[in-house]
PDB file of C-alpha atoms in Angstrom:
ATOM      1  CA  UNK M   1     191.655 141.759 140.404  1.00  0.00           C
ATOM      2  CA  UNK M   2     188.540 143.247 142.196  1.00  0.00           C
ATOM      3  CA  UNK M   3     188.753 142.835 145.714  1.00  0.00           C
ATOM      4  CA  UNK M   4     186.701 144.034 149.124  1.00  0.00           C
ATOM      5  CA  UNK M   5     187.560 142.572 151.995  1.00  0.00           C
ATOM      6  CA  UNK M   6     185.434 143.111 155.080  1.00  0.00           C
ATOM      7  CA  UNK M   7     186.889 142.397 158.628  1.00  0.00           C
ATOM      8  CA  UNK M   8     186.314 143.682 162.345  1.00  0.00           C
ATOM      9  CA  UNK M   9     183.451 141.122 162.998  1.00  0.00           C
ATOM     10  CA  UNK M  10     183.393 138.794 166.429  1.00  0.00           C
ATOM     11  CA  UNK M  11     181.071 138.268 169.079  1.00  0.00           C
ATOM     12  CA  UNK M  12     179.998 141.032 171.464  1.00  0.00           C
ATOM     13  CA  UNK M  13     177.320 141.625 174.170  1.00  0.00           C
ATOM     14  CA  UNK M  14     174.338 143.713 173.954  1.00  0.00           C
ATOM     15  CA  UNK M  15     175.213 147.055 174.108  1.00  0.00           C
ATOM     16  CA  UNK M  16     178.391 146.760 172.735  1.00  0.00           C
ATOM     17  CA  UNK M  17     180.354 148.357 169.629  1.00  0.00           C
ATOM     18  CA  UNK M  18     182.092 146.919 166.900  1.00  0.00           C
ATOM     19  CA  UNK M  19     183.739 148.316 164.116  1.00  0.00           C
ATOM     20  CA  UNK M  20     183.458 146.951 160.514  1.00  0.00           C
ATOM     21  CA  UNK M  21     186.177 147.582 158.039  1.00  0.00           C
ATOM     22  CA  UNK M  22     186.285 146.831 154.052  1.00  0.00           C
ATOM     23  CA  UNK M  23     189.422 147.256 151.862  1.00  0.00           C
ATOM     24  CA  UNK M  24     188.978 147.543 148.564  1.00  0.00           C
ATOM     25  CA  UNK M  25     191.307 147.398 145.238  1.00  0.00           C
ATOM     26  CA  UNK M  26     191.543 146.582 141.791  1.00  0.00           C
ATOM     27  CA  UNK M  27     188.837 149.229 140.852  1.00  0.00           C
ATOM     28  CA  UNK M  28     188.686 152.791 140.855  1.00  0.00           C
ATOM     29  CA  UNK M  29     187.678 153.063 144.181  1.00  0.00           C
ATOM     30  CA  UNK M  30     186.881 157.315 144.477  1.00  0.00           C
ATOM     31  CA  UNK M  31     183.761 157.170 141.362  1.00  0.00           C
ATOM     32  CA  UNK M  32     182.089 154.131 143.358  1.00  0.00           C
ATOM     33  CA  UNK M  33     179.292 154.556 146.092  1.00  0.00           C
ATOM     34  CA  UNK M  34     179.934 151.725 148.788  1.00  0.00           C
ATOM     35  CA  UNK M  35     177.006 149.672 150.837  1.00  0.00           C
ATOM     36  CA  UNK M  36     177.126 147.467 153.856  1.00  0.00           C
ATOM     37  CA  UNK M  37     174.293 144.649 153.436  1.00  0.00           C
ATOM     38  CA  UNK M  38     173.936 141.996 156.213  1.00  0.00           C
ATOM     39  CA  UNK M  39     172.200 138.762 155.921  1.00  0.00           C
ATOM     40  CA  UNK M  40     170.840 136.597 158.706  1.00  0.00           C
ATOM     41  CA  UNK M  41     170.540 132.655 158.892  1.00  0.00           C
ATOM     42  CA  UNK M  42     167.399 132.207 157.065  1.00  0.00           C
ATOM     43  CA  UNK M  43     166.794 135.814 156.151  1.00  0.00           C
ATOM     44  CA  UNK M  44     167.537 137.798 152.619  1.00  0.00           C
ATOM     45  CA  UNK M  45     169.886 139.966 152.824  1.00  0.00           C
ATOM     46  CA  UNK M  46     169.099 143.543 153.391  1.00  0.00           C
ATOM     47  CA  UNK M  47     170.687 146.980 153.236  1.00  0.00           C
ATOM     48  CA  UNK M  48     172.208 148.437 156.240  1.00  0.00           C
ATOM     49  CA  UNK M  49     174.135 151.500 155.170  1.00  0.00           C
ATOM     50  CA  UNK M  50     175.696 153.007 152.223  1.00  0.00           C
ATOM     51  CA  UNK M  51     177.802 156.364 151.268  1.00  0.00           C
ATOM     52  CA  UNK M  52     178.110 157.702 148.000  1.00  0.00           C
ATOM     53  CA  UNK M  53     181.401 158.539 145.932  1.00  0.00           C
ATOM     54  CA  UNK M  54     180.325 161.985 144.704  1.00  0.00           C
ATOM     55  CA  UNK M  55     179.761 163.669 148.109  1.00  0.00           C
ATOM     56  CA  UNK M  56     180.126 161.360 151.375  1.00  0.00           C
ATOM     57  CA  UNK M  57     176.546 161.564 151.643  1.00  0.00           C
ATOM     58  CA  UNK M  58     175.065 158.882 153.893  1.00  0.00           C
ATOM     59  CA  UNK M  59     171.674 156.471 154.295  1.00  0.00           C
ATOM     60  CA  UNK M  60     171.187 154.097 156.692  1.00  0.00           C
ATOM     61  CA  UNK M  61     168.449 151.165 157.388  1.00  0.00           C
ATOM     62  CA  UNK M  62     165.854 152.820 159.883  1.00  0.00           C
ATOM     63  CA  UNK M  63     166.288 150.021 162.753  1.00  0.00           C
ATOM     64  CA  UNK M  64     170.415 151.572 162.725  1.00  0.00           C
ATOM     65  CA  UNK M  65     170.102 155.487 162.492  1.00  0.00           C
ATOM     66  CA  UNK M  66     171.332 156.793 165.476  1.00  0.00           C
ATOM     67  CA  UNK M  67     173.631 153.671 166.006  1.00  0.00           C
ATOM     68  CA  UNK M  68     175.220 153.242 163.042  1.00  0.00           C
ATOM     69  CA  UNK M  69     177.668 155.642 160.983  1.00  0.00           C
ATOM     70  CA  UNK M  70     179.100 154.853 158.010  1.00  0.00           C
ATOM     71  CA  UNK M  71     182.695 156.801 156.923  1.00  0.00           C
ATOM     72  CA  UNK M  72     185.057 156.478 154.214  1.00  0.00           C
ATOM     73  CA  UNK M  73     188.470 157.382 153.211  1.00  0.00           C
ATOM     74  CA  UNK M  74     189.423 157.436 149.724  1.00  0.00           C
ATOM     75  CA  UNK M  75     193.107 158.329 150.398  1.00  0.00           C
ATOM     76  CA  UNK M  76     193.382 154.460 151.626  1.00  0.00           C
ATOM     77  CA  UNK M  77     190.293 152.691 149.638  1.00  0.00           C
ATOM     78  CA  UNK M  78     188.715 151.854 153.186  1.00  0.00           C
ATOM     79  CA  UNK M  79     185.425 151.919 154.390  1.00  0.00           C
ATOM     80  CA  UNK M  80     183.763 151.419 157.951  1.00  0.00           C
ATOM     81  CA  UNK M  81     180.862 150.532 159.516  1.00  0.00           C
ATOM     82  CA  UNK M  82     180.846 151.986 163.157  1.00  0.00           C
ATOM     83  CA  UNK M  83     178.167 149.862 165.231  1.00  0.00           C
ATOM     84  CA  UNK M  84     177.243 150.990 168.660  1.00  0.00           C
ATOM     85  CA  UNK M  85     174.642 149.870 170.924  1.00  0.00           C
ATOM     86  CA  UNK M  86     174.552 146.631 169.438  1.00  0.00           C
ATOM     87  CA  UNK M  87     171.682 144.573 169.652  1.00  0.00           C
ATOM     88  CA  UNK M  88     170.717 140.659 169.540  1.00  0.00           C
ATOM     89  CA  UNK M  89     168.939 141.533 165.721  1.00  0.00           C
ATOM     90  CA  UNK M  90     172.390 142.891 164.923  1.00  0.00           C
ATOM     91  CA  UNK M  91     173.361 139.522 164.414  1.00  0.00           C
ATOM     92  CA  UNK M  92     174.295 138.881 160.903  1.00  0.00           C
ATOM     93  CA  UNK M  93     177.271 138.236 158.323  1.00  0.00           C
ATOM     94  CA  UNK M  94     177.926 141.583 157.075  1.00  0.00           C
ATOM     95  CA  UNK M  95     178.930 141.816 153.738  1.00  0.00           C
ATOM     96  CA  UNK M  96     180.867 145.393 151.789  1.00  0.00           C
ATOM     97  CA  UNK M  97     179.824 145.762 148.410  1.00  0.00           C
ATOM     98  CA  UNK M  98     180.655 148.859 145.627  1.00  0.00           C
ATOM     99  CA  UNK M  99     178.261 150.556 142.906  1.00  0.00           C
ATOM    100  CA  UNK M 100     179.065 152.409 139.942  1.00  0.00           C
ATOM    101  CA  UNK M 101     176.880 155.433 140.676  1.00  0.00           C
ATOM    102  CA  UNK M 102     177.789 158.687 142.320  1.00  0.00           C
ATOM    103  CA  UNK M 103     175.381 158.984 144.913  1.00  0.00           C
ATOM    104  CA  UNK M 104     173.871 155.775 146.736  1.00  0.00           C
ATOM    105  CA  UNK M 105     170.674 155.479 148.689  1.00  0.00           C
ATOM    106  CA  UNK M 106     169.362 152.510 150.601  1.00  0.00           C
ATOM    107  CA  UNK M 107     166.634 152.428 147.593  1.00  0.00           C
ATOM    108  CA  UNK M 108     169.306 150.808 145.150  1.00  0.00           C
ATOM    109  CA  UNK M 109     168.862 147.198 144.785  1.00  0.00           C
ATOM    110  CA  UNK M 110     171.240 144.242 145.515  1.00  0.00           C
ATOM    111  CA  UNK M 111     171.273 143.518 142.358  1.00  0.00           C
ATOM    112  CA  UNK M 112     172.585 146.535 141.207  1.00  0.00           C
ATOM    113  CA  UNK M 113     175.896 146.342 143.274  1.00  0.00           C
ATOM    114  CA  UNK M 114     178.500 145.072 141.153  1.00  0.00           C
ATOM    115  CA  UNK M 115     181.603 143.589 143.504  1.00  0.00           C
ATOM    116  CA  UNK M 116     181.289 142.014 146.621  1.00  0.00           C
ATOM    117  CA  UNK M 117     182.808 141.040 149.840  1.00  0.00           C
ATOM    118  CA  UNK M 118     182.914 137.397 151.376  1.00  0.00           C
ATOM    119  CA  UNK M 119     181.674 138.773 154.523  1.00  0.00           C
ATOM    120  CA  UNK M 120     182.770 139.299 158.995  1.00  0.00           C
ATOM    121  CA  UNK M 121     180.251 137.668 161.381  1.00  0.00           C
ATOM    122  CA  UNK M 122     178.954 139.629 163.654  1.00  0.00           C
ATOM    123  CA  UNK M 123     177.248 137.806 166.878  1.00  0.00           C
ATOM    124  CA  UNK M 124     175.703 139.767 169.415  1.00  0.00           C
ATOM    125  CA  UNK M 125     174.366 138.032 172.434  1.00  0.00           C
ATOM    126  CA  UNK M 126     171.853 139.044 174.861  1.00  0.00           C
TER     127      UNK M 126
END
């Protein structure tokens, strides 16, 4: 069975840091290029980050360059999201989702991600 499993979410001030987490089995984890996608109440959701499976290389939405960074370790299937200098329009579920394709840019569509994650809540408050 396919599973990603995101946790690490909670409420923090602006400012603050949290750090996202997604486990993932039941797929060969190493050949797929991972994405973290939020989605805010009333909002579609939208690409944050993502880091391919061939190289490590990384994108990242241009409101969270410089804040954001995206890792991965293949030796335990994990993935993170490390979120610094949070901000109020941080506030989102954020979702982990994998792609069949070797390298991953934030130009791949939603639609094109083929397992997902139920999603961590992340609240940031002013």
């Amino acid at each position: 069975e396919v599973q990603l499993v995101e946790s690490g979410g909670g409420e923090v001030q602006a400012g603050g840091s949290l750090r996202l987490s997604c486990a993932a089995s039941g797929f060969s984890f190493d050949v797929y290029s991972i994405g973290w996608f939020r989605q805010a109440p009333g909002k579609e959701r939208e690409g944050v980050s993502c880091i391919s499976a061939s190289d490590g290389s990384t994108d990242y939405k241009d409101s969270v360059k410089g804040r954001f960074t995206i890792s991965r370790d293949n030796a335990k299937n994990m993935v993170y999201l490390q979120m610094n200098n949070l901000k109020p329009e941080d506030t989102a579920v954020y979702y982990c989702a994998a792609v069949g394709m070797a390298i991953a840019t934030m130009w791949i569509p939603v639609r094109e991600y083929d397992y997902w994650g139920q999603g961590t809540e992340v609240t940031v408050s002013s």
